[in-house]
Coordinates of C-alpha atoms in Angstrom, one line a residue:
M1252 CA 0.2 -0.2 -0.5
T1253 CA 2.3 2.6 0.2
L1254 CA 4.5 1.9 -2.8
D1255 CA 2.1 3.0 -4.6
Q1256 CA 0.7 5.8 -3.0
S1257 CA 4.6 6.8 -2.8
Q1258 CA 4.4 6.5 -6.8
P1259 CA 1.9 9.3 -7.7
L1260 CA 4.0 12.3 -5.4
A1261 CA 7.0 10.8 -6.9
S1262 CA 5.5 11.3 -10.6
E1263 CA 3.6 14.4 -9.6
T1264 CA 7.3 15.8 -8.3
A1265 CA 9.3 14.6 -12.1
V1266 CA 6.5 16.0 -13.5
R1267 CA 6.4 20.5 -10.9
R1268 CA 10.7 19.4 -11.5
G1269 CA 10.5 19.1 -15.4
P1270 CA 10.6 22.4 -16.4
F1271 CA 13.4 23.3 -13.7
L1272 CA 15.0 21.0 -15.1
L1273 CA 15.2 21.8 -19.1
L1274 CA 15.6 25.4 -18.5
L1275 CA 19.1 24.5 -16.7
A1276 CA 19.3 21.8 -19.4
S1277 CA 19.1 25.0 -22.3
A1278 CA 21.6 26.3 -20.2
L1279 CA 24.1 23.9 -19.8
V1280 CA 24.3 22.7 -23.9
N1281 CA 23.7 26.9 -24.6
M1282 CA 27.2 26.9 -23.8
I1283 CA 29.1 24.1 -24.2
G1284 CA 28.0 25.0 -28.2
S1285 CA 29.2 29.3 -27.7
T1286 CA 32.1 27.9 -26.2
M1287 CA 33.1 25.5 -28.7
T1288 CA 32.8 28.6 -31.2
L1289 CA 34.4 30.8 -29.3
V1290 CA 37.8 28.7 -29.6
A1291 CA 37.1 27.6 -33.2
I1292 CA 36.5 31.6 -34.8
P1293 CA 40.5 32.4 -34.0
L1294 CA 41.6 29.6 -35.0
I1295 CA 39.1 30.1 -38.5
V1296 CA 40.5 34.0 -38.2
L1297 CA 43.4 32.5 -38.9
S1298 CA 43.4 29.9 -41.5
V1299 CA 42.2 33.3 -43.8
T1300 CA 44.5 35.8 -42.7
R1301 CA 47.5 35.9 -40.2
S1302 CA 46.4 38.6 -38.7
P1303 CA 46.0 40.1 -35.0
L1304 CA 44.2 42.7 -36.4
A1305 CA 41.5 40.4 -38.2
L1306 CA 41.1 38.4 -34.6
G1307 CA 40.4 41.7 -32.7
V1308 CA 37.8 43.4 -35.8
V1309 CA 36.4 40.0 -35.1
S1310 CA 36.0 39.7 -31.9
A1311 CA 34.9 43.6 -31.3
A1312 CA 32.3 42.8 -33.8
E1313 CA 30.8 40.4 -31.6
T1314 CA 31.2 42.3 -28.3
A1315 CA 29.2 45.2 -29.5
A1316 CA 26.4 43.0 -30.8
V1317 CA 26.0 41.5 -28.0
V1318 CA 25.8 45.3 -26.2
V1319 CA 22.7 46.6 -28.7
G1320 CA 21.0 42.9 -28.5
M1321 CA 20.3 43.1 -24.7
F1322 CA 19.6 46.3 -24.1
L1323 CA 17.5 46.7 -27.6
S1324 CA 15.3 43.5 -27.3
G1325 CA 14.8 44.7 -23.9
P1326 CA 11.3 45.8 -25.2
L1327 CA 10.3 42.8 -27.4
I1328 CA 11.6 40.6 -24.7
D1329 CA 8.6 42.8 -22.3
R1330 CA 5.7 41.7 -24.8
V1331 CA 5.9 38.9 -26.9
G1332 CA 7.4 36.9 -23.7
P1333 CA 10.5 36.0 -22.5
R1334 CA 9.5 31.9 -23.6
R1335 CA 8.7 32.8 -26.7
M1336 CA 11.6 34.6 -27.8
A1337 CA 14.4 32.7 -26.0
I1338 CA 13.3 30.1 -28.4
W1339 CA 13.1 32.3 -31.6
S1340 CA 16.6 34.0 -30.9
S1341 CA 18.2 30.5 -30.1
L1342 CA 17.0 29.6 -33.9
L1343 CA 17.8 32.3 -35.2
A1344 CA 20.8 32.5 -34.0
G1345 CA 22.0 29.1 -34.8
A1346 CA 20.2 30.2 -38.2
V1347 CA 22.8 32.8 -38.7
L1348 CA 25.5 30.7 -37.9
A1349 CA 25.1 27.8 -40.0
A1350 CA 26.6 30.6 -43.2
I1351 CA 30.0 30.3 -41.4
P1352 CA 30.4 26.4 -42.2
I1353 CA 28.4 26.8 -46.0
T1354 CA 30.4 29.7 -46.7
A1355 CA 33.5 27.8 -46.2
S1356 CA 32.0 24.7 -47.8
L1357 CA 31.9 26.9 -51.5
G1358 CA 35.8 28.1 -50.8
E1359 CA 34.2 32.1 -50.0
M1360 CA 35.3 32.6 -46.5
E1361 CA 36.3 36.3 -45.8
I1362 CA 37.5 37.7 -43.0
W1363 CA 34.5 40.9 -43.3
T1364 CA 31.8 37.8 -43.9
L1365 CA 32.5 36.1 -39.4
A1366 CA 33.1 39.5 -38.6
V1367 CA 29.6 40.3 -40.2
V1368 CA 27.7 36.1 -39.9
G1369 CA 29.4 36.5 -36.0
A1370 CA 28.3 39.8 -35.1
A1371 CA 24.6 39.4 -36.4
A1372 CA 24.7 36.0 -34.1
A1373 CA 26.1 36.9 -30.5
L1374 CA 22.7 40.2 -31.6
A1375 CA 20.6 37.3 -32.7
A1376 CA 21.8 35.2 -29.4
S1377 CA 21.5 37.8 -27.3
P1378 CA 18.7 37.8 -25.5
G1379 CA 19.1 34.4 -25.0
L1380 CA 20.0 34.7 -21.3
T1381 CA 17.4 37.9 -20.0
C1382 CA 15.4 35.5 -21.1
R1383 CA 16.5 32.7 -20.0
Q1384 CA 16.9 34.9 -15.7
M1385 CA 12.7 35.7 -16.3
L1386 CA 12.2 32.2 -17.0
L1387 CA 14.2 30.9 -14.0
G1388 CA 11.5 32.5 -11.3
A1389 CA 8.2 30.9 -12.5
A1390 CA 9.8 27.4 -12.6
A1391 CA 11.6 27.1 -9.6
T1392 CA 8.5 28.3 -7.9
T1393 CA 7.2 25.2 -9.6
A1394 CA 9.7 23.5 -8.9
G1395 CA 9.0 24.4 -5.4
V1396 CA 12.9 25.6 -5.5
G1397 CA 13.9 28.4 -3.5
Q1398 CA 14.1 31.3 -6.0
A1399 CA 18.0 32.5 -4.2
R1400 CA 18.0 28.7 -4.6
A1401 CA 17.2 28.5 -8.4
G1402 CA 19.3 31.6 -9.2
S1403 CA 22.4 30.3 -7.8
V1404 CA 21.7 26.6 -9.1
Y1405 CA 21.2 27.5 -12.4
W1406 CA 24.4 29.8 -12.7
I1407 CA 26.6 26.2 -11.9
F1408 CA 25.0 25.2 -15.3
P1409 CA 26.9 27.9 -17.6
R1410 CA 30.3 27.7 -15.6
L1411 CA 29.8 24.0 -16.6
G1412 CA 29.5 24.8 -19.5
M1413 CA 32.2 26.8 -20.8
V1414 CA 34.5 23.4 -18.5
I1415 CA 33.0 21.4 -20.6
G1416 CA 33.6 23.5 -23.5
G1417 CA 36.9 24.2 -23.9
P1418 CA 38.1 21.2 -23.9
L1419 CA 35.5 18.9 -25.9
A1420 CA 36.5 22.0 -28.9
V1421 CA 39.5 20.9 -29.0
A1422 CA 38.8 17.3 -28.8
L1423 CA 37.1 18.2 -31.4
L1424 CA 38.8 20.6 -33.7
A1425 CA 42.3 17.5 -34.0
S1426 CA 39.6 15.3 -35.7
L1427 CA 36.8 17.0 -37.3
G1428 CA 37.7 20.7 -37.5
N1429 CA 37.1 23.6 -37.3
T1430 CA 33.6 24.7 -39.4
A1431 CA 32.6 20.8 -38.0
V1432 CA 32.5 22.5 -34.8
I1433 CA 30.4 24.9 -36.0
W1434 CA 28.2 23.0 -36.9
L1435 CA 27.8 21.2 -33.2
D1436 CA 26.8 24.9 -31.9
V1437 CA 24.3 25.4 -34.0
A1438 CA 22.8 22.0 -32.9
S1439 CA 23.0 23.2 -29.5
F1440 CA 21.1 26.9 -30.5
V1441 CA 18.5 23.9 -31.7
I1442 CA 18.4 21.4 -28.7
S1443 CA 18.3 24.9 -26.7
A1444 CA 15.7 25.7 -27.7
A1445 CA 14.0 23.2 -28.1
L1446 CA 14.3 22.0 -24.4
I1447 CA 12.7 25.9 -23.5
L1448 CA 9.7 25.2 -25.5
G1449 CA 9.0 22.8 -22.2
V1450 CA 9.4 26.3 -19.8
A1451 CA 5.8 27.2 -19.7
G1452 CA 4.1 29.3 -16.9
A1453 CA 6.2 32.4 -18.7
R1454 CA 3.8 35.1 -20.6
P1455 CA 4.6 38.3 -22.0
S1456 CA 4.6 40.6 -18.4
M1457 CA 2.4 43.8 -20.4
S1458 CA -0.2 44.9 -20.6
G1459 CA -2.7 44.7 -23.6
Q1460 CA -1.9 48.4 -22.9
Q1461 CA 1.1 49.1 -22.2
A1462 CA 2.0 46.6 -25.3
S1463 CA 0.3 49.4 -27.4
S1464 CA 2.9 52.4 -26.6
S1465 CA 5.9 53.7 -28.9
Y1466 CA 9.1 51.3 -29.1
M1467 CA 10.7 53.7 -27.7
R1468 CA 8.7 54.5 -25.1
D1469 CA 8.8 51.4 -23.2
L1470 CA 12.8 51.8 -24.4
A1471 CA 13.0 55.0 -21.4
E1472 CA 11.0 53.6 -19.8
G1473 CA 12.9 50.5 -18.3
L1474 CA 16.1 52.7 -18.6
Q1475 CA 14.1 55.2 -16.0
A1476 CA 13.6 52.0 -14.1
V1477 CA 17.0 51.4 -13.6
W1478 CA 18.2 54.8 -12.5
S1479 CA 14.9 56.1 -9.9
I1480 CA 14.9 52.6 -8.6
R1481 CA 17.9 53.5 -5.8
A1482 CA 19.0 49.3 -5.2
V1483 CA 19.0 49.2 -9.1
R1484 CA 20.6 52.1 -9.5
L1485 CA 23.5 51.2 -7.0
M1486 CA 23.5 47.6 -8.2
T1487 CA 24.3 48.1 -11.7
I1488 CA 26.5 51.2 -11.0
T1489 CA 28.6 48.1 -8.8
A1490 CA 28.4 45.6 -11.4
F1491 CA 29.5 48.3 -13.7
V1492 CA 33.2 49.1 -11.9
L1493 CA 33.4 45.4 -11.3
S1494 CA 32.5 44.3 -14.2
A1495 CA 35.6 46.8 -15.3
F1496 CA 37.7 44.9 -13.3
D1497 CA 36.9 41.6 -13.4
A1498 CA 37.7 42.3 -17.1
P1499 CA 41.5 42.0 -17.6
R1500 CA 42.0 39.6 -14.6
I1501 CA 42.0 35.8 -17.9
S1502 CA 42.7 38.0 -21.0
V1503 CA 46.0 40.2 -19.3
I1504 CA 47.1 40.4 -15.4
A1505 CA 47.9 36.0 -16.5
P1506 CA 49.9 36.5 -18.6
V1507 CA 51.8 40.0 -17.7
Y1508 CA 52.5 38.4 -14.2
L1509 CA 53.0 34.9 -15.7
S1510 CA 55.3 37.1 -17.9
R1511 CA 57.2 39.6 -15.0
V1512 CA 57.9 36.4 -13.1
G1513 CA 59.2 34.2 -15.7
A1514 CA 57.0 31.2 -15.8
P1515 CA 56.2 28.8 -18.6
S1516 CA 54.1 29.8 -21.0
T1517 CA 51.8 25.9 -20.2
V1518 CA 51.2 27.5 -17.1
L1519 CA 48.6 30.0 -18.7
A1520 CA 46.1 28.0 -19.1
W1521 CA 47.1 26.0 -15.4
V1522 CA 45.8 29.8 -14.8
V1523 CA 42.1 29.7 -16.4
G1524 CA 40.9 26.3 -15.6
I1525 CA 41.3 27.6 -11.6
Y1526 CA 40.4 30.3 -12.1
T1527 CA 37.0 28.0 -13.5
A1528 CA 36.4 25.8 -11.4
G1529 CA 37.2 28.0 -8.5
S1530 CA 34.5 30.1 -9.6
L1531 CA 32.2 26.7 -10.2
A1532 CA 33.7 25.6 -6.8
G1533 CA 32.6 29.0 -4.9
L1534 CA 29.0 29.1 -6.6
V1535 CA 27.5 25.1 -5.3
L1536 CA 29.6 26.0 -2.1
Y1537 CA 26.6 29.4 -1.9
T1538 CA 23.7 27.1 -3.1
L1539 CA 24.3 24.4 -0.5
F1540 CA 24.6 27.4 2.3
L1541 CA 22.8 30.4 1.0
P1542 CA 19.4 29.1 4.5
R1543 CA 22.2 29.6 6.3
L1544 CA 23.9 33.4 5.1
S1545 CA 23.2 36.7 4.5
I1546 CA 23.3 38.2 1.2
R1547 CA 24.9 41.5 2.7
W1548 CA 27.8 39.0 4.3
V1549 CA 28.4 37.4 1.5
L1550 CA 28.9 40.0 -1.6
A1551 CA 31.7 41.4 2.0
G1552 CA 33.1 38.7 1.8
C1553 CA 33.5 38.2 -1.8
L1554 CA 34.2 41.3 -1.8
T1555 CA 37.1 41.0 0.8
A1556 CA 38.3 37.8 -0.7
T1557 CA 39.1 39.1 -4.1
G1558 CA 40.7 41.8 -2.3
C1559 CA 42.7 40.3 -0.9
A1560 CA 43.9 37.4 -3.8
Y1561 CA 45.0 40.5 -5.7
L1562 CA 46.8 41.6 -2.6
L1563 CA 48.6 37.8 -2.8
L1564 CA 49.2 38.0 -6.7
A1565 CA 51.2 41.9 -5.6
A1566 CA 53.0 40.8 -1.6
A1567 CA 53.8 37.4 -3.4
P1568 CA 54.9 37.7 -7.2
G1569 CA 55.5 34.1 -8.9
I1570 CA 53.7 30.8 -9.6
P1571 CA 52.3 29.4 -6.2
A1572 CA 50.7 33.1 -6.2
A1573 CA 49.1 33.2 -9.8
L1574 CA 47.7 29.6 -8.9
I1575 CA 46.8 30.4 -5.1
G1576 CA 45.2 33.8 -5.9
M1577 CA 43.2 33.0 -8.8
M1578 CA 41.7 29.9 -7.4
L1579 CA 41.0 32.0 -4.1
A1580 CA 39.8 35.1 -6.6
G1581 CA 37.8 32.7 -8.3
I1582 CA 35.9 30.6 -5.6
A1583 CA 35.0 34.4 -4.4
Q1584 CA 33.4 35.6 -7.3
G1585 CA 30.7 32.5 -8.1
P1586 CA 27.9 34.0 -6.1
F1587 CA 28.5 37.4 -7.4
L1588 CA 26.4 37.4 -10.1
P1589 CA 23.3 35.0 -9.2
I1590 CA 23.2 37.9 -6.1
M1591 CA 22.8 41.1 -7.9
I1592 CA 20.0 39.6 -10.0
Q1593 CA 18.8 37.9 -7.5
I1594 CA 18.3 42.1 -6.0
V1595 CA 16.9 43.0 -8.8
N1596 CA 14.4 41.4 -9.2
E1597 CA 13.0 41.5 -5.6
N1598 CA 12.8 45.4 -6.5
T1599 CA 11.8 45.7 -10.1
V1600 CA 8.2 45.2 -11.5
P1601 CA 7.7 42.5 -13.5
H1602 CA 7.0 44.7 -17.0
V1603 CA 9.8 46.0 -16.7
R1604 CA 11.9 42.9 -15.9
G1605 CA 13.5 42.3 -19.7
R1606 CA 13.9 46.1 -20.2
V1607 CA 15.4 46.6 -16.4
L1608 CA 17.7 42.9 -16.9
G1609 CA 18.2 43.6 -20.3
A1610 CA 20.4 47.0 -19.7
I1611 CA 22.2 46.0 -17.3
M1612 CA 23.6 43.2 -19.1
A1613 CA 24.8 45.5 -21.6
A1614 CA 26.5 47.6 -19.2
V1615 CA 28.2 44.6 -18.2
S1616 CA 29.4 44.0 -21.3
V1617 CA 30.6 47.8 -21.8
A1618 CA 32.7 47.1 -19.3
L1619 CA 34.9 44.4 -20.5
P1620 CA 36.7 45.7 -23.3
L1621 CA 36.9 49.2 -20.9
G1622 CA 38.2 46.5 -18.7
N1623 CA 40.9 45.6 -20.4
L1624 CA 42.0 48.3 -22.5
T1625 CA 42.0 50.6 -19.4
F1626 CA 44.3 47.8 -17.4
G1627 CA 47.0 47.8 -20.5
A1628 CA 47.1 51.5 -20.9
A1629 CA 48.2 51.1 -16.8
L1630 CA 50.2 48.5 -16.8
E1631 CA 52.4 50.8 -19.6
A1632 CA 52.3 53.7 -17.3
V1633 CA 52.3 52.0 -13.5
P1634 CA 54.4 48.9 -12.5
L1635 CA 52.1 45.5 -12.3
W1636 CA 52.6 45.3 -8.7
I1637 CA 51.3 49.6 -7.7
A1638 CA 47.9 48.1 -10.8
L1639 CA 47.9 45.0 -8.4
G1640 CA 47.3 47.2 -5.5
A1641 CA 45.2 49.3 -6.3
T1642 CA 42.9 47.1 -7.4
A1643 CA 42.9 45.4 -4.2
A1644 CA 42.2 48.3 -3.3
A1645 CA 39.6 48.7 -4.7
Y1646 CA 37.5 45.1 -4.7
L1647 CA 38.4 46.2 -0.3
G1648 CA 37.2 49.7 -0.5
A1649 CA 33.8 47.8 -2.1
A1650 CA 33.0 45.6 0.3
W1651 CA 30.8 48.1 3.1
P1652 CA 29.5 49.7 1.3
V1653 CA 28.1 46.9 -1.5
A1654 CA 26.8 45.1 1.5
R1655 CA 24.7 48.0 2.3
I1656 CA 23.5 48.1 -0.7
A1657 CA 22.2 44.4 -0.4
S1658 CA 20.9 44.6 3.4
R1659 CA 18.6 47.4 1.8
S1660 CA 17.2 45.3 -1.1
E1661 CA 16.8 42.3 2.2
D1662 CA 14.3 44.2 4.0
P1663 CA 10.3 44.1 3.9
K1664 CA 8.9 47.1 1.4
P1665 CA 6.5 47.9 -0.1
E1666 CA 5.1 47.1 -3.4
L1667 CA 6.3 48.1 -6.5
A1668 CA 4.7 50.5 -8.4
P1669 CA 5.6 51.1 -12.1
P1670 CA 8.2 54.0 -12.5
A1671 CA 6.3 57.3 -14.6
V1672 CA 7.5 58.1 -18.3

């Protein structure tokens, strides 16, 4: 009798958790494919031209397209709904990306083709991150998972996709070739869209009257929401500044640091791997112990630990410091993004959430190239240890102010009203 009663309960639990698990699988598959393309595209560029400038042009075109796509797609997400937008975004990105292997098979590959197609695919795919974040709330509620835990669990899967996608791309490039790996990414977009089909319950957040307004008015309303809600405004500024400091860690700081301490070039791969593993470990630890943690102290601890990692790099230069410091920084940085999005969601009315998240993600994306450029220029003017010390001071100085922002988000607050335009 006990067995007969438990069977329906297990089946019901599986049904409730299904949309949440499908959303996690979609994020994982999407990131595996995107990481493989991230490895393959530079190799295709180098096969067409040996120019480092060409690599920079293609990379810059894709980065700019991501910023534009995230920013401009917000009103569309709020109008048509995150589920529908996520599906069409993935399918369109896959269709556009297919132009690269098709063009290569025809022998017509040019550098401008890679730049244009790469930018168009990035533009089409960029709304997907915002859409999955908006789908997460309803899927977590259906599954009976708390919003904070759902956010931290979700971000484990894109990080895991990066860990899987890089080595997988290296293995497949040797056996299948560059364009075959691009085809696999096209397939990953299609699979990701198919998985989203099973994530139900998230509808357009605009009412019929709201959806009748103009696109530019919708865009302006989203920007005003970012600026008028204090917690959202402060978190956006914090995310922009910290992203600018985070951006050069792997692309500029690690290569320069290792060259200055005389480390072999192979150590860079270890540093990248240990930072990624640390970031994944930080997310897992945060997820496991989340019920006992206060957001304000987690953020303060994350920023303080990151500052200490930079102090270690500055005070004890060498390979051990690089490995330990990057591991510590990875662990500390792991929980930051899910906490930031949680704070934004808790302080934003539903009907502007797509535009707010899109604007914030665009701001973070803009900060990345600016951070790389600024830190690269700084290393031309000052010694490395001074730049590392200044970065450490910035993180340590931000710990308490950011914790205060988080503490306000944890306080009970009245129902939010939509901002006036």
